PDB file of C-alpha atoms in Angstrom:
ATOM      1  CA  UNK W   1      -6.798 -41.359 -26.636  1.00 72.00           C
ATOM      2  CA  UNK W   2     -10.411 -40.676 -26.601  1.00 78.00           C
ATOM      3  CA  UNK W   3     -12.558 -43.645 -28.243  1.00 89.00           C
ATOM      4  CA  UNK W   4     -15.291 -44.235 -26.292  1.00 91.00           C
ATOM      5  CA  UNK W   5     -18.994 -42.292 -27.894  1.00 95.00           C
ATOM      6  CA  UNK W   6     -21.620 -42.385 -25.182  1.00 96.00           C
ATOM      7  CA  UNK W   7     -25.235 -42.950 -25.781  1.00 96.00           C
ATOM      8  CA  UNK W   8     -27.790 -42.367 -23.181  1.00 95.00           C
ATOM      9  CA  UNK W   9     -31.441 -42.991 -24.178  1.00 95.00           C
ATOM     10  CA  UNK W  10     -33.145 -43.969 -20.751  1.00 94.00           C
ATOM     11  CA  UNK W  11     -33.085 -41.281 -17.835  1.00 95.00           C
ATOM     12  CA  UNK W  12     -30.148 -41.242 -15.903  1.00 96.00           C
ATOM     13  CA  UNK W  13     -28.018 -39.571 -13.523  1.00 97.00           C
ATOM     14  CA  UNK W  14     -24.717 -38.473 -14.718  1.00 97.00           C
ATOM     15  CA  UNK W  15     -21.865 -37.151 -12.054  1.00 97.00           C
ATOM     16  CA  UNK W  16     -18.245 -36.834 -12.331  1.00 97.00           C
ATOM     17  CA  UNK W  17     -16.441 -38.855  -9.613  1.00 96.00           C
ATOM     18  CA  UNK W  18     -12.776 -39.648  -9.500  1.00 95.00           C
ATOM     19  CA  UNK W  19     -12.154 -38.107 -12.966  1.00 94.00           C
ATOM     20  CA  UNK W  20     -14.826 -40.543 -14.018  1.00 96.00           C
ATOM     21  CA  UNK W  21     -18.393 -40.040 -15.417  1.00 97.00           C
ATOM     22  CA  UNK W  22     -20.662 -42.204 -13.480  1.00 97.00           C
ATOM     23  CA  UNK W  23     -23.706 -43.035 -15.265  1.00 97.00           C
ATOM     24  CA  UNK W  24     -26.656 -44.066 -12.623  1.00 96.00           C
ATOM     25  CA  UNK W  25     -29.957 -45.637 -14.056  1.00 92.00           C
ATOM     26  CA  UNK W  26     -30.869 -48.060 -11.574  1.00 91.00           C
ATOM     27  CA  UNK W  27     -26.756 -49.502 -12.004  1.00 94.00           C
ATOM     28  CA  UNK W  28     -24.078 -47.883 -11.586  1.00 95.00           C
ATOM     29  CA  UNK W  29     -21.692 -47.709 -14.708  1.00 95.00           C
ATOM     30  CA  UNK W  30     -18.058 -45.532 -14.829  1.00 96.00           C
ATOM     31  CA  UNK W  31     -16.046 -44.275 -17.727  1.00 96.00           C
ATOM     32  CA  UNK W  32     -12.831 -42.628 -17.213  1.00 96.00           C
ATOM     33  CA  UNK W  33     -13.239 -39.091 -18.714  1.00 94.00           C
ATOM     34  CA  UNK W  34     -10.127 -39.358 -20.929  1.00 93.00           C
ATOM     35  CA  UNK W  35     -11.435 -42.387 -22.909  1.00 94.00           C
ATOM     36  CA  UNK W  36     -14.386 -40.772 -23.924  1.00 94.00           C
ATOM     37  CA  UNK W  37     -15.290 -38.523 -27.404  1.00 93.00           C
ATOM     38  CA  UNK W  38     -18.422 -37.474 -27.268  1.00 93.00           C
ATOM     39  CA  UNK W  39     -21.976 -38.400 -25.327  1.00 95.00           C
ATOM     40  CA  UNK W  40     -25.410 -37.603 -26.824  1.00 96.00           C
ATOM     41  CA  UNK W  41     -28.280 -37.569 -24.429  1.00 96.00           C
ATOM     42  CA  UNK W  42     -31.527 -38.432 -25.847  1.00 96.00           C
ATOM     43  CA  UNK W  43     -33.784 -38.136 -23.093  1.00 94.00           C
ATOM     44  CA  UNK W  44     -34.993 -35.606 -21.323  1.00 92.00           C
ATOM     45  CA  UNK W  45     -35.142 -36.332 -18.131  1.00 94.00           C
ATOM     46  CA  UNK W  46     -31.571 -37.419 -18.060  1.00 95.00           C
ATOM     47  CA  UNK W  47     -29.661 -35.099 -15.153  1.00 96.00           C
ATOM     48  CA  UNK W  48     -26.366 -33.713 -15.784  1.00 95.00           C
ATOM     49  CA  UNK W  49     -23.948 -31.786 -12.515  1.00 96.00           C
ATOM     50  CA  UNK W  50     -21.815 -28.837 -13.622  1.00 94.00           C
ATOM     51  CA  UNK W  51     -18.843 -30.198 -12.440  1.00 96.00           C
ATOM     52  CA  UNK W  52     -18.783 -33.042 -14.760  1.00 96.00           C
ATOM     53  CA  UNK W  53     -20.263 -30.376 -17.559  1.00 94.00           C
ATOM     54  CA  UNK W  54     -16.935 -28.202 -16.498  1.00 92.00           C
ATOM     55  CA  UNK W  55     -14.346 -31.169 -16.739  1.00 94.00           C
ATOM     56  CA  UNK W  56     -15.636 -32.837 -19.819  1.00 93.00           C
ATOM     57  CA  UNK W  57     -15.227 -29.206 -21.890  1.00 90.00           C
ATOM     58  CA  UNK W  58     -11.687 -29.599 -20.615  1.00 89.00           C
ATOM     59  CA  UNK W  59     -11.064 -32.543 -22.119  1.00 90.00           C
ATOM     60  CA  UNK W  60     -12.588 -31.695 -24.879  1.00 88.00           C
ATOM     61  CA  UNK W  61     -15.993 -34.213 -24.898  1.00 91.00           C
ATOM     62  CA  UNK W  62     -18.104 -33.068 -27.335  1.00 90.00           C
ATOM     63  CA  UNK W  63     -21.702 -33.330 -25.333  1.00 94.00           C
ATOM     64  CA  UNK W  64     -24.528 -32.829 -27.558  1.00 95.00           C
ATOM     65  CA  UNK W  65     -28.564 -32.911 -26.236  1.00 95.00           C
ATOM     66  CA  UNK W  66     -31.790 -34.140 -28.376  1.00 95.00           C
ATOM     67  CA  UNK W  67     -34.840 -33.279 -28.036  1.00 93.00           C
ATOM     68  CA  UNK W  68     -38.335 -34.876 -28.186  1.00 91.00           C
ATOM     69  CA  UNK W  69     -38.169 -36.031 -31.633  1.00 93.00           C
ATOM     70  CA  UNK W  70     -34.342 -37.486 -31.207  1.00 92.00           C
ATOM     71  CA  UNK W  71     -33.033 -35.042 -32.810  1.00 93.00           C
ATOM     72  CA  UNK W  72     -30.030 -33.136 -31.981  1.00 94.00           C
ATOM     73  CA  UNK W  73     -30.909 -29.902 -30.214  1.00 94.00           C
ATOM     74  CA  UNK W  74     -27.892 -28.587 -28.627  1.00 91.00           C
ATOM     75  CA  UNK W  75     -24.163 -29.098 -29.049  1.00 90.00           C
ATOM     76  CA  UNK W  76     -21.773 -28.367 -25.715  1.00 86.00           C
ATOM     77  CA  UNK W  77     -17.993 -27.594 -27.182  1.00 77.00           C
ATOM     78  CA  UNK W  78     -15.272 -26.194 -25.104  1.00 74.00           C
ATOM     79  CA  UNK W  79     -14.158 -22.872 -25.500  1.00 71.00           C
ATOM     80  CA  UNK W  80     -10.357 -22.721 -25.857  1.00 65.00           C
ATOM     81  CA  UNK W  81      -7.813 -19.957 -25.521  1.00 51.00           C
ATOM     82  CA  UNK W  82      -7.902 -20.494 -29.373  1.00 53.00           C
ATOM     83  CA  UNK W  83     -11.346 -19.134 -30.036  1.00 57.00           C
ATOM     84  CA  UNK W  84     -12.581 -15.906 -30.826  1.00 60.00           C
ATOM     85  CA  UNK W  85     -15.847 -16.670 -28.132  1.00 56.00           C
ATOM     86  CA  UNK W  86     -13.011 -17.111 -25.398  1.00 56.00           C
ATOM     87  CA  UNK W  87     -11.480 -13.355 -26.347  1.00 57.00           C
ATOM     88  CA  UNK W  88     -14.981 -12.182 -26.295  1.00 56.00           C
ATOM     89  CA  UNK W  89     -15.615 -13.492 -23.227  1.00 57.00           C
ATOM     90  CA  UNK W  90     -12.109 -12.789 -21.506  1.00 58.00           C
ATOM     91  CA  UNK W  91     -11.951  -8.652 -22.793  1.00 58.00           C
ATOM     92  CA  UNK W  92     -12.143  -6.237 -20.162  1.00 60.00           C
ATOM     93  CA  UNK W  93     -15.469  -4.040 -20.307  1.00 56.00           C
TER      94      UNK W  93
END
């Protein structure tokens, strides 16, 4: 059960290792992916891989990016076979 909400505020690598988010800012910290809700980013210069991108939308992390002011910006949510973005997406042209 996902309980964990993850806030990053000083720039930091994130990578997905062992189906683990590895946090590295000078130390490196690890959170198993399943124990963790949602992460909010608020720094810029914080650096994010697509494979850990692509495995926390499938476990349904809710990722969400601030901007300059700290203020949320952008909200990451999976698409699932639920939606009506995934049939728009999935439709052949």
């Amino acid at each position: 059960m996902a309980y964990r909400n993850i806030f990053i505020t000083n720039e930091a690598r994130l990578k997905l290792k062992n189906n683990q988010l590895i946090v590295f800012n000078g130390e490196e910290l690890s959170f198993p992916i399943e124990d963790i809700r949602s992460i909010v980013i608020d720094n810029p210069y914080t650096s994010l891989t697509g494979k850990l991108i692509t495995q926390l939308a499938n476990d349904g992390v809710c990722l969400i990016i601030c901007d300059e002011k700290h203020t949320p910006s952008c909200e990451l949510l999976p698409i699932g076979a639920y939606s009506v973005s995934y049939t728009h997406l999935t439709l052949p042209t």
